[in-house]
PDB file of C-alpha atoms in Angstrom:
ATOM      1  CA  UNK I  23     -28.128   3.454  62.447  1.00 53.00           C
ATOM      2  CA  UNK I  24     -28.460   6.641  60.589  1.00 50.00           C
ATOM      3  CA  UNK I  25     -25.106   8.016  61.498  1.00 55.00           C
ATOM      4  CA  UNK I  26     -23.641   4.615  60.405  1.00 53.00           C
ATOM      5  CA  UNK I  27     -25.066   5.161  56.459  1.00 46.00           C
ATOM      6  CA  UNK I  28     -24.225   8.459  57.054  1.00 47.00           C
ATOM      7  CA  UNK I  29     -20.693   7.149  56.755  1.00 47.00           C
ATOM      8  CA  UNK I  30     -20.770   4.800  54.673  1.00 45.00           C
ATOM      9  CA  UNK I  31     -22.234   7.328  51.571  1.00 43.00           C
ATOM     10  CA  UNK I  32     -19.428   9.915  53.194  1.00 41.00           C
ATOM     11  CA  UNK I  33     -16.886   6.738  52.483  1.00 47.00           C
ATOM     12  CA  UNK I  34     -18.290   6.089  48.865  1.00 39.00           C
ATOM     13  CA  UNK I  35     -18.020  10.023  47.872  1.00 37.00           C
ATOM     14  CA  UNK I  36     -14.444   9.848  48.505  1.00 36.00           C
ATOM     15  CA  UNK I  37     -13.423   6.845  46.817  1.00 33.00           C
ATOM     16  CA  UNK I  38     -15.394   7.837  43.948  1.00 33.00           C
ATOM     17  CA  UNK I  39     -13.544  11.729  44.173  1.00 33.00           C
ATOM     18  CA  UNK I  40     -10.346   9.644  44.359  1.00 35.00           C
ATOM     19  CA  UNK I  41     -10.028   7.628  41.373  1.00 35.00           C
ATOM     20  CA  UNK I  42      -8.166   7.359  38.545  1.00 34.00           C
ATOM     21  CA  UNK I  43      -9.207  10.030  35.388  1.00 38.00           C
ATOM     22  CA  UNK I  44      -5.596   9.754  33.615  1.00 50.00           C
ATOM     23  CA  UNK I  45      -7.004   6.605  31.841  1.00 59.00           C
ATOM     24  CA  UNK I  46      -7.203   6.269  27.601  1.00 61.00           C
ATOM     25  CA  UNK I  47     -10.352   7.197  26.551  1.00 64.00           C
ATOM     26  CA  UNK I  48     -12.299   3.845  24.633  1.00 67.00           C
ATOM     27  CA  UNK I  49     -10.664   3.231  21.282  1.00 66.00           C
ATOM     28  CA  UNK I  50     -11.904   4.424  18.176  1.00 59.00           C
ATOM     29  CA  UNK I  51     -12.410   3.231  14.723  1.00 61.00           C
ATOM     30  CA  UNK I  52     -13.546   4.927  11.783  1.00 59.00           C
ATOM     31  CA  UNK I  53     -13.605   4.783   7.933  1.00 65.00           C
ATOM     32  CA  UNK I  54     -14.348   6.498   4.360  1.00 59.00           C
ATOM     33  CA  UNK I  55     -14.197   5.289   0.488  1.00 62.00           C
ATOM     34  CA  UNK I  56     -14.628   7.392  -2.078  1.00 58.00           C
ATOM     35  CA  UNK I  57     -14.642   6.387  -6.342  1.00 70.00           C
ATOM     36  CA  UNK I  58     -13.022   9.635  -8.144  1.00 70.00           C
ATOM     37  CA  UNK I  59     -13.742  10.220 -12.016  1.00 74.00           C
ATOM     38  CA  UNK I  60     -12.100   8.944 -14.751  1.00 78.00           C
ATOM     39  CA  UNK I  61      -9.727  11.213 -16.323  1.00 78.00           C
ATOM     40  CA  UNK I  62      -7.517   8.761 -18.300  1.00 81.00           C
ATOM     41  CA  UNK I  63      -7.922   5.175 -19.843  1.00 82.00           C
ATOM     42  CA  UNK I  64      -5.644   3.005 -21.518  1.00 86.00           C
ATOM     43  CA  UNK I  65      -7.004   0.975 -24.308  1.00 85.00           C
ATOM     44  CA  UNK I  66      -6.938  -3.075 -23.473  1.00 89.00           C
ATOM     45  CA  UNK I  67      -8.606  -4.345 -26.404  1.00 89.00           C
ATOM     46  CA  UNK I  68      -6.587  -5.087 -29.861  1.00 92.00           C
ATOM     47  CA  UNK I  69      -8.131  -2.339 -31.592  1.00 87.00           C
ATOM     48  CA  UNK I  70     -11.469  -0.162 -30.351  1.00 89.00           C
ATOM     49  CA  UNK I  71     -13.537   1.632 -32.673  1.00 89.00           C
ATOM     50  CA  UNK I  72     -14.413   5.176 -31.983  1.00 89.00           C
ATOM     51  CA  UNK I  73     -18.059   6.198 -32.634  1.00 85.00           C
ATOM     52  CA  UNK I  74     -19.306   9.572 -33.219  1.00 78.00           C
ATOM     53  CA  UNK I  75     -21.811   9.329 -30.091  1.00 79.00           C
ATOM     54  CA  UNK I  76     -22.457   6.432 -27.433  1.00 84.00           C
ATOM     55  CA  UNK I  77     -23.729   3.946 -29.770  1.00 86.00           C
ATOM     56  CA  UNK I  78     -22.386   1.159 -31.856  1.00 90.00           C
ATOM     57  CA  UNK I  79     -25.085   2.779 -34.404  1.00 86.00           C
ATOM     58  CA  UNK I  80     -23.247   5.937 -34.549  1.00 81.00           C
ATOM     59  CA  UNK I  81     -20.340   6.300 -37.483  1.00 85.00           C
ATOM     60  CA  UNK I  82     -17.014   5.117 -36.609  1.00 87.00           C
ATOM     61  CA  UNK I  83     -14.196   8.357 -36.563  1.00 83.00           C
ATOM     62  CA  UNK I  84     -11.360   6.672 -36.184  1.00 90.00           C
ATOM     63  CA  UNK I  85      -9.725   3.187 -34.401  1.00 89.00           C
ATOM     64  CA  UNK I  86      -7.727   2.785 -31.757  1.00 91.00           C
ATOM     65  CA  UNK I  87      -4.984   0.182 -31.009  1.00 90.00           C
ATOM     66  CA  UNK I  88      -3.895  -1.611 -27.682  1.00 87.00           C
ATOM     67  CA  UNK I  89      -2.469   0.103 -25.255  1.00 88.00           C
ATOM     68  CA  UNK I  90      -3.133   3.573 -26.588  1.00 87.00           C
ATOM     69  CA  UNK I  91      -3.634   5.972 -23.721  1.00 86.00           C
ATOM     70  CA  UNK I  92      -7.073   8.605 -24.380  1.00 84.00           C
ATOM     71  CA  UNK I  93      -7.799  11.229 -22.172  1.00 81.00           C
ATOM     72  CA  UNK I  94     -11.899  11.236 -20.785  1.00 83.00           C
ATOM     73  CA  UNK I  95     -13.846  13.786 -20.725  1.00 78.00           C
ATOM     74  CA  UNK I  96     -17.183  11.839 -19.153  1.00 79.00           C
ATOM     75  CA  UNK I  97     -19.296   9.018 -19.437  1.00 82.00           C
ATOM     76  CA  UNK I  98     -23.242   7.852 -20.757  1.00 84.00           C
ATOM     77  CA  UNK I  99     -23.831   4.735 -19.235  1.00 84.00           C
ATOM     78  CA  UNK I 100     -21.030   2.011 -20.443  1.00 84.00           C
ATOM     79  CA  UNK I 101     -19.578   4.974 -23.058  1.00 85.00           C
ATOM     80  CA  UNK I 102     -16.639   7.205 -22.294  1.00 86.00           C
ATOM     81  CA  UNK I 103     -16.815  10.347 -24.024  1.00 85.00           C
ATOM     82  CA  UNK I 104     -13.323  11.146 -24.939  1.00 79.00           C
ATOM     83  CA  UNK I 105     -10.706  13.741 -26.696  1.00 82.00           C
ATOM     84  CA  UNK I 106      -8.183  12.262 -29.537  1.00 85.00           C
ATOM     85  CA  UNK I 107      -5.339  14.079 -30.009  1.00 83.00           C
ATOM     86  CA  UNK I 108      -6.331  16.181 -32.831  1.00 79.00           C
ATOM     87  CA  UNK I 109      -8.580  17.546 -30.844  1.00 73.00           C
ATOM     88  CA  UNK I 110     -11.342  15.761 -32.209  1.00 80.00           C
ATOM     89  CA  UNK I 111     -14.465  14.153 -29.287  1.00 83.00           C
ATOM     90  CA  UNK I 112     -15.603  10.724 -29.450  1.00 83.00           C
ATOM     91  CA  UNK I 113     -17.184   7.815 -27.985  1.00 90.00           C
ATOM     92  CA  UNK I 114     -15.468   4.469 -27.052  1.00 86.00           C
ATOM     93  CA  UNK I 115     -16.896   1.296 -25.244  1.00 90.00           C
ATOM     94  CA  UNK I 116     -15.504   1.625 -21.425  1.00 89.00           C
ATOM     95  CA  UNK I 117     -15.666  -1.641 -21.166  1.00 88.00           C
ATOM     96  CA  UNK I 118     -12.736  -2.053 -23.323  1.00 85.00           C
ATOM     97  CA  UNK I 119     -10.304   0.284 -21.584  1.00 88.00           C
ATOM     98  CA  UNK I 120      -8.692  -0.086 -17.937  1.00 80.00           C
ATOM     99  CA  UNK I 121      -8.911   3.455 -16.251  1.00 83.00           C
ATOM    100  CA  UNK I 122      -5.185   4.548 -15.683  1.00 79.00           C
ATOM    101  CA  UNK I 123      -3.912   7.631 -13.385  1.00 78.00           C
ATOM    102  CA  UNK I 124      -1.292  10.394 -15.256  1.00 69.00           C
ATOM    103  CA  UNK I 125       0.842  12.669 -13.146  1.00 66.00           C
ATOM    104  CA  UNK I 126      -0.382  16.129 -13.780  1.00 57.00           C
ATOM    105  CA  UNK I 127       3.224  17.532 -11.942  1.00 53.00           C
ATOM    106  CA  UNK I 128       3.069  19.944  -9.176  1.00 49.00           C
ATOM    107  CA  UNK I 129       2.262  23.483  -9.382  1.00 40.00           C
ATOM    108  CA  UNK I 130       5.691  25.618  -9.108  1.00 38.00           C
ATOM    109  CA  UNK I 131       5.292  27.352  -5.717  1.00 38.00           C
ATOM    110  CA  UNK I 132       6.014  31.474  -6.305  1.00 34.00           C
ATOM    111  CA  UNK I 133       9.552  32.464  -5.418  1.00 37.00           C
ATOM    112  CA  UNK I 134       9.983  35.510  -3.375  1.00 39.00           C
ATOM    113  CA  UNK I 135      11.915  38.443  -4.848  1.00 37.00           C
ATOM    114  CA  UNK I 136      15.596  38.076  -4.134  1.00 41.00           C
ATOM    115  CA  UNK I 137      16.481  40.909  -1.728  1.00 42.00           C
ATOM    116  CA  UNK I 138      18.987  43.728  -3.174  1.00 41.00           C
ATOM    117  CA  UNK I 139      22.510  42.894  -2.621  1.00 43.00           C
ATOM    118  CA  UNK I 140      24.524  44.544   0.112  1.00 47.00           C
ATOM    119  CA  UNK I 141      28.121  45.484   0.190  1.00 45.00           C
ATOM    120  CA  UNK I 142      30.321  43.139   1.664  1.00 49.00           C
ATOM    121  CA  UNK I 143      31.781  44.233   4.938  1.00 50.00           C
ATOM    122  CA  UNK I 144      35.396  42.450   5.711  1.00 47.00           C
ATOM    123  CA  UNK I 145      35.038  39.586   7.300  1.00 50.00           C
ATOM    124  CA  UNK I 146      36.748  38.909  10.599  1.00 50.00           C
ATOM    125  CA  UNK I 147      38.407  35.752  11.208  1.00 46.00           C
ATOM    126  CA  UNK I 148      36.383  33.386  13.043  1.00 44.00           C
ATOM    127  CA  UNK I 149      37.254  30.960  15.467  1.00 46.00           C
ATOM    128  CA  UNK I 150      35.903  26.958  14.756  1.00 41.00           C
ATOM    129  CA  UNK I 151      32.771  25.901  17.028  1.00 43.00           C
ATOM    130  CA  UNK I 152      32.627  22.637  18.278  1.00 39.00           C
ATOM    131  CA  UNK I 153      29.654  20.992  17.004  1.00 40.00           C
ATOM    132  CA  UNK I 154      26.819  20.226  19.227  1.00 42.00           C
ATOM    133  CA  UNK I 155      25.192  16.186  19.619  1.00 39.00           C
ATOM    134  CA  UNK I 156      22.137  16.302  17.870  1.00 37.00           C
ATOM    135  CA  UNK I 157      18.726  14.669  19.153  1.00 42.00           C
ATOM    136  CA  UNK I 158      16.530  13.145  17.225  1.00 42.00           C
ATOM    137  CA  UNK I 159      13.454  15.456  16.261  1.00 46.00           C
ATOM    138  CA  UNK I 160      10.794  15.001  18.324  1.00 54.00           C
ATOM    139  CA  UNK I 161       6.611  15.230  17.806  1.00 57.00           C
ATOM    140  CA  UNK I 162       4.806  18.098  19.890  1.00 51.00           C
ATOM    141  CA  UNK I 163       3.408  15.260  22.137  1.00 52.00           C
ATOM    142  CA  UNK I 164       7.406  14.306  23.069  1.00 56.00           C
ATOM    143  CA  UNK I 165       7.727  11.194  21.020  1.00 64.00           C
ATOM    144  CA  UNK I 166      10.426  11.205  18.828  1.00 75.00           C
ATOM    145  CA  UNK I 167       9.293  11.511  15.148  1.00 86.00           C
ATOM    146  CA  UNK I 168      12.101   8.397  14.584  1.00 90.00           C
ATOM    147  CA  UNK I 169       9.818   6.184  16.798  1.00 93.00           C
ATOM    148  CA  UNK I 170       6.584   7.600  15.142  1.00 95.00           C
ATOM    149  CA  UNK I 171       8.073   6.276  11.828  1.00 94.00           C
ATOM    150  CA  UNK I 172       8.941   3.169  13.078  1.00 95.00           C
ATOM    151  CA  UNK I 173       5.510   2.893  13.619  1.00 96.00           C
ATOM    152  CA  UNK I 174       3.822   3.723  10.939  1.00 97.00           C
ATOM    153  CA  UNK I 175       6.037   0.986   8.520  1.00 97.00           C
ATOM    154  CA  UNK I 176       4.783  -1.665  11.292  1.00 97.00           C
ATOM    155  CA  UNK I 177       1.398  -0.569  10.389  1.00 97.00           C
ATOM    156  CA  UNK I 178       2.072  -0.951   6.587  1.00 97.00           C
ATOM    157  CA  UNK I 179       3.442  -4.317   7.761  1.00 97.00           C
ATOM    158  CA  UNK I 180       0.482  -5.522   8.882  1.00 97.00           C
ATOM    159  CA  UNK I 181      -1.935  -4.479   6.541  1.00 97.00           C
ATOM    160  CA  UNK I 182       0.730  -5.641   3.681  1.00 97.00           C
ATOM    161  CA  UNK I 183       0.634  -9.262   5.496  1.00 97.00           C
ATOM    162  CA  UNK I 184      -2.954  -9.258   6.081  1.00 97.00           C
ATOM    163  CA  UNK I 185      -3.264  -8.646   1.997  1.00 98.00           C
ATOM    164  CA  UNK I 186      -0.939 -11.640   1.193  1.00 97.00           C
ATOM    165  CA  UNK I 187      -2.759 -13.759   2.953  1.00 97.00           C
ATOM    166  CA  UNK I 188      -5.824 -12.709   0.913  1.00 97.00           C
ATOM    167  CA  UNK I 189      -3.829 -13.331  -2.077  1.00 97.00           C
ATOM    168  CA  UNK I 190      -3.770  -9.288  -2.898  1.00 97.00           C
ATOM    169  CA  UNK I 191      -0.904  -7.032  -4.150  1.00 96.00           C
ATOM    170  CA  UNK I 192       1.287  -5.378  -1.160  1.00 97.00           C
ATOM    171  CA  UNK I 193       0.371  -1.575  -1.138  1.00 97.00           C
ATOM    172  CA  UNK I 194       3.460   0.587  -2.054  1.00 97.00           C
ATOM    173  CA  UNK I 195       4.345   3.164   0.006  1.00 97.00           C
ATOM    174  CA  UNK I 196       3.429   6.742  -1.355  1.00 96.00           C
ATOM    175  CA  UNK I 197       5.928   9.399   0.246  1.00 96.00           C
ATOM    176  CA  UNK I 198       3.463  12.643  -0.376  1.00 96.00           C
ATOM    177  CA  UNK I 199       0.502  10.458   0.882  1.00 97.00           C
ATOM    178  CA  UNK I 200       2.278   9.278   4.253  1.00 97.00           C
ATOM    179  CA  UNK I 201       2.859  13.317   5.025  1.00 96.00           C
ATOM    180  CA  UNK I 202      -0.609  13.708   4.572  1.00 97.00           C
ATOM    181  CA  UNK I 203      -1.512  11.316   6.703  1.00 97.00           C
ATOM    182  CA  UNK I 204       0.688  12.723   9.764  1.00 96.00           C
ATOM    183  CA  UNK I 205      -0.737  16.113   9.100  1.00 96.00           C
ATOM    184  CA  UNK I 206      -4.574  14.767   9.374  1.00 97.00           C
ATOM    185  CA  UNK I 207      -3.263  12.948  12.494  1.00 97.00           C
ATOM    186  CA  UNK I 208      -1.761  16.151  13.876  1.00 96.00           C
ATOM    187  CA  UNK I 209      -4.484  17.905  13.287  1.00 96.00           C
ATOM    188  CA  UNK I 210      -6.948  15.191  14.951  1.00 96.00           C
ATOM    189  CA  UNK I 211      -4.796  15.784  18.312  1.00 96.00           C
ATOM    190  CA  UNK I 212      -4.346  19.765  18.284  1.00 96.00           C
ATOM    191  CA  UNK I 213      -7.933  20.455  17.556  1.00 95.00           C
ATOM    192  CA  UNK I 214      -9.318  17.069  19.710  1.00 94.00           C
ATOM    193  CA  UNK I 215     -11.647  15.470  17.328  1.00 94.00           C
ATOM    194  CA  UNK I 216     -12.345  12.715  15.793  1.00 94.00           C
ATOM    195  CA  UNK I 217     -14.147  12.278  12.370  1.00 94.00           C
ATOM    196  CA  UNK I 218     -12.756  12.291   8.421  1.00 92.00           C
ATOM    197  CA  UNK I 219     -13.954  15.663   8.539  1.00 94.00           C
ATOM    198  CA  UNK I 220     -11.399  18.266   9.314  1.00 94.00           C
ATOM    199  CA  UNK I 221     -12.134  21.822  10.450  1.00 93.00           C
ATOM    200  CA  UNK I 222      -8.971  22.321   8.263  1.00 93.00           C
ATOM    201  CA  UNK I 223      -8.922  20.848   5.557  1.00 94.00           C
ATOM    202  CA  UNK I 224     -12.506  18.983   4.861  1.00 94.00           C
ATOM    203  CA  UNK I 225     -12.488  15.209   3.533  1.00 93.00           C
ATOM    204  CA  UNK I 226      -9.611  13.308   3.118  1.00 94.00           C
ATOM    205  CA  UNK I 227     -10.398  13.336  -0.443  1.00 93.00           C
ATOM    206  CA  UNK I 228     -10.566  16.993  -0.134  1.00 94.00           C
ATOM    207  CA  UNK I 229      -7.128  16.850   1.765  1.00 95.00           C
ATOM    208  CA  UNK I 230      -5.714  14.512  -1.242  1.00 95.00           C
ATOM    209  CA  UNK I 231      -7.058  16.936  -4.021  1.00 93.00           C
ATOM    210  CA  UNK I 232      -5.653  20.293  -2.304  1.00 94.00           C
ATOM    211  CA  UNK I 233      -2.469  18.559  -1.811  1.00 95.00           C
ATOM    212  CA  UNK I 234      -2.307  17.404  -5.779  1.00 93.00           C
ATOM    213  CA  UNK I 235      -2.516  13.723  -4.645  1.00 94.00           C
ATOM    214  CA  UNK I 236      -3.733  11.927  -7.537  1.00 91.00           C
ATOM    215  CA  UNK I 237      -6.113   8.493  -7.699  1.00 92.00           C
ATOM    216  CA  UNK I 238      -8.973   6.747  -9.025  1.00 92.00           C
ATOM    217  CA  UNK I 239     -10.505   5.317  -5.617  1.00 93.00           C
ATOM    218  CA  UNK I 240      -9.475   6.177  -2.271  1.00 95.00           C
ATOM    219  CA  UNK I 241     -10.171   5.587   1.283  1.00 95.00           C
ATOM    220  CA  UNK I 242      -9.371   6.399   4.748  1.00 96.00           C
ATOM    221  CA  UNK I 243      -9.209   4.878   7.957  1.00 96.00           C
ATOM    222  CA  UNK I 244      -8.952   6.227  11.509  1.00 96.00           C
ATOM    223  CA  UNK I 245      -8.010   4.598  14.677  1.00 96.00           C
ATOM    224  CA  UNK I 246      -7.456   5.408  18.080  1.00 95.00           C
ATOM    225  CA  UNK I 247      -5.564   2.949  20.474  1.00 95.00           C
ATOM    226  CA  UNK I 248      -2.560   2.414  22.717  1.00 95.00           C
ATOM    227  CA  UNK I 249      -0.648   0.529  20.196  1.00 96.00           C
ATOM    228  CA  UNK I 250       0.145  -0.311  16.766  1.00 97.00           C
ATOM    229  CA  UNK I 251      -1.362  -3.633  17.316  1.00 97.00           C
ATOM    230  CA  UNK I 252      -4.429  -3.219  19.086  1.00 96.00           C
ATOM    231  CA  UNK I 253      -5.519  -0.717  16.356  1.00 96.00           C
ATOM    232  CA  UNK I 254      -4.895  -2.656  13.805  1.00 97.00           C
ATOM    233  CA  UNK I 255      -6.392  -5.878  15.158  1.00 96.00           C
ATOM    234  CA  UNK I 256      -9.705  -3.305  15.883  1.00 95.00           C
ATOM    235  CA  UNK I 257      -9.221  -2.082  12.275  1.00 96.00           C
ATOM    236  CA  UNK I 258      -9.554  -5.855  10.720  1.00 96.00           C
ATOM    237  CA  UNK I 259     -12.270  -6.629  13.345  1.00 95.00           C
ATOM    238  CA  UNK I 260     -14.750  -4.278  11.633  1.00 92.00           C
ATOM    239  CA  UNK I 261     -16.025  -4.724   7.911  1.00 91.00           C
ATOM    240  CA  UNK I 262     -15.933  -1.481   6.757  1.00 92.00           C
ATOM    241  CA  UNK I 263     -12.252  -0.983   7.499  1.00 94.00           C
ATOM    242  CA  UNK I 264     -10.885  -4.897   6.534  1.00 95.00           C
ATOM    243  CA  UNK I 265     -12.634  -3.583   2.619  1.00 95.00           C
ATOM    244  CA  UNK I 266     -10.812  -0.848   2.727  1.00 96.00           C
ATOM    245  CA  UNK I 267      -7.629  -3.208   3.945  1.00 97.00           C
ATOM    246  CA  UNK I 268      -8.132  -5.630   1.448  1.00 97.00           C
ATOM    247  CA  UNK I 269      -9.469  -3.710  -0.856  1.00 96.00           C
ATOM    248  CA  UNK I 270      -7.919  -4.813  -5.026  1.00 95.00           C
ATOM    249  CA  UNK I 271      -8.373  -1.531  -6.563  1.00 93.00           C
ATOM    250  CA  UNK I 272      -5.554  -0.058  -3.767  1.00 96.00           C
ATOM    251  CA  UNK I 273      -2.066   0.529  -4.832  1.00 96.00           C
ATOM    252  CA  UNK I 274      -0.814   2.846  -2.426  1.00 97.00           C
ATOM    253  CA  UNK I 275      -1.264   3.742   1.142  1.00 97.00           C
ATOM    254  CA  UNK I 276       0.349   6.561   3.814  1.00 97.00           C
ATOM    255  CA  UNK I 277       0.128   5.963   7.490  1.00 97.00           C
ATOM    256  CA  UNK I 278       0.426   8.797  10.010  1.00 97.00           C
ATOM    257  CA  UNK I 279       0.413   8.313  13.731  1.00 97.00           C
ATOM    258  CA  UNK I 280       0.777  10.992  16.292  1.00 96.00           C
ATOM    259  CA  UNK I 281       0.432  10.589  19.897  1.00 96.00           C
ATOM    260  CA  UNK I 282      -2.565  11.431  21.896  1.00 94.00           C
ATOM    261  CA  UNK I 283      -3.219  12.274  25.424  1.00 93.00           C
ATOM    262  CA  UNK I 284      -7.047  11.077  25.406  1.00 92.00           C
ATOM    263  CA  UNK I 285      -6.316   7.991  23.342  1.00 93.00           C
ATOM    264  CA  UNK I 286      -2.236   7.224  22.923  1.00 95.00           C
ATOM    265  CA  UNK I 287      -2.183   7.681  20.013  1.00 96.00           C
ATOM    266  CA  UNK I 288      -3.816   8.724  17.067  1.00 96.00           C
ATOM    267  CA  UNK I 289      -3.345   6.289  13.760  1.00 97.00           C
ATOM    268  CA  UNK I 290      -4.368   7.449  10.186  1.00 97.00           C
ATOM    269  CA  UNK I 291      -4.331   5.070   6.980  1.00 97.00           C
ATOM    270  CA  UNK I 292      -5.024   6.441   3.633  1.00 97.00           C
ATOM    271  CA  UNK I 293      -5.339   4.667   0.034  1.00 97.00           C
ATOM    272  CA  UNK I 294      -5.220   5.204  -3.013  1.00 96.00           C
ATOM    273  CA  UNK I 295      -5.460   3.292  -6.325  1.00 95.00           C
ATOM    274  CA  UNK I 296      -3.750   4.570  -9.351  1.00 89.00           C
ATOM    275  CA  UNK I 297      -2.692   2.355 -11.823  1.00 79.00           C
ATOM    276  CA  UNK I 298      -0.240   3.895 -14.182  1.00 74.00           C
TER     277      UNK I 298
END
C-alpha cells in the first residue's frame, strides 16, 4: 500500500514539473491624476476689476475686458495674483477667468560645431545600386511598430466612443504626448516593472514636464493585457481609470503600447487638458 502512494506522489511531482510556465502573467491595471498650477487665464467676464490685494475692499488698479489673456503668478483662496503687462501685480476674482494653457516653444537643442572642411578628392564614377525592399520597422519585442500604431488609434477609438456616449468631447490626439507614451511603455518592458513611477524618468507628470509637455490636469493610465480590447474593457471596469476616461477637463491623450513577454503587451494612456 505504501509503494502504491509512493507512486502516486512520484506521478503528481511530474505533472506538476511538466506544466505549462509560458503563460501571461494576470493583467494589470493602474492609474494617476494630477491638477498642475495655473500659469495663464483668460478673462470670461465682460469686464473684471483688478484690486490692489485679494479683496473687493482693496483699490481697484485697473479693469480688464473679456477675453483678455493675464499671466498668474499664484493664488489666496478664490484670488489670482497676477502680472499686467506693464509690469504692474494685481489681484483678480478667479472665479471670473477660465484657466487657459500658452505654448512656451521648445528649447533649441545645441548644435555641434561643424567639422573643418576637407579637400575634395575626385570623385570616381560610380556605378547605380539597385535599391533594396524595405521592411517595415519593427519594435525590440519583433512586432512591427506599423501594427503597434494600429493599435494604439484603436485604443483612442475606444476611449473616444466610450466619451460620446457620455456626451463628452473626443480627446485629440497629441503627437509629442503619444511618443511619450511609447517611451514609458518601453521602458515598463526593458526594465520589467510596473508602476507610474519610472526608475528613468519619475512620474508621468515628471516625464510630461522634462519633455516640455504642457497642461493644466493630467493623468495616466497603465494596463497590461493580451489585447487592445481586454485592456480597455479592464480599464472602464475600474473607477479610477473610467474618471480618468471620461474625465471633462481632458483634451488630449497619447497611447503607447509595446509588447511584453510577461503580459503581451504593455498599454500606456496619458491626458492632458489644455485649453487654449
Amino acid at each position: 500500500m505504501k509503494g502504491k502512494v509512493l507512486i502516486i506522489l512520484v506521478s503528481l511531482l511530474f505533472l506538476v514539473s511538466c506544466a505549462r510556465t509560458d503563460e501571461l502573467a494576470a493583467p494589470r491595471e493602474s492609474s494617476m491624476f494630477r491638477r498642475a498650477e495655473v500659469e495663464h487665464c483668460r478673462i470670461t467676464a465682460d469686464s473684471l476689476e483688478v484690486k490692489a490685494g485679494a479683496g473687493n475692499k482693496f483699490p481697484t488698479i485697473t479693469t480688464l475686458n473679456k477675453d483678455d489673456e493675464v499671466r498668474v503668478l499664484g493664488q489666496i483662496d478664490e484670488w489670482y495674483v497676477i502680472r499686467l503687462d506693464n509690469n504692474r501685480i494685481g489681484c483678480i476674482d478667479s472665479t471670473q477667468t477660465q484657466p487657459i494653457v500658452k505654448d512656451k516653444g521648445q528649447p533649441q537643442q545645441p548644435q555641434p560645431a561643424p567639422a573643418p572642411e576637407q579637400p575634395q578628392q575626385p570623385q570616381q564614377p560610380t556605378q547605380p545600386e539597385e535599391p533594396e525592399p524595405t521592411q517595415p520597422p519593427t519594435d525590440a519585442g519583433g512586432e512591427t511598430n506599423q501594427n503597434l500604431a494600429t493599435m494604439e488609434r484603436e485604443m483612442i477609438k475606444l476611449v473616444n466612443q466610450e466619451r460620446r456616449k457620455n456626451n463628452l468631447q473626443a480627446l485629440a490626439t497629441d503627437p509629442e504626448l503619444t511618443r511619450v507614451a511609447r517611451i514609458k511603455a518601453q521602458d515598463m518592458v526593458e526594465n520589467n516593472y510596473f508602476s507610474h513611477y519610472s526608475p528613468n524618468y519619475g512620474s508621468p507628470f515628471d516625464m510630461m514636464d522634462s519633455f516640455g509637455i504642457e497642461y493644466l490636469t493630467a493623468a495616466e493610465n497603465l494596463a497590461a493585457n493580451a489585447t487592445v480590447e481586454k485592456a480597455h474593457n479592464s480599464l472602464m471596469n475600474s473607477s479610477g481609470h473610467r474618471q480618468n476616461i471620461l474625465n471633462p477637463n481632458f483634451t488630449h491623450i497619447g497611447v503607447g503600447v509595446k509588447p511584453s513577454q510577461k503580459y503581451g503587451y504593455i498599454f500606456v494612456q496619458m491626458f492632458i487638458g489644455k485649453p487654449e
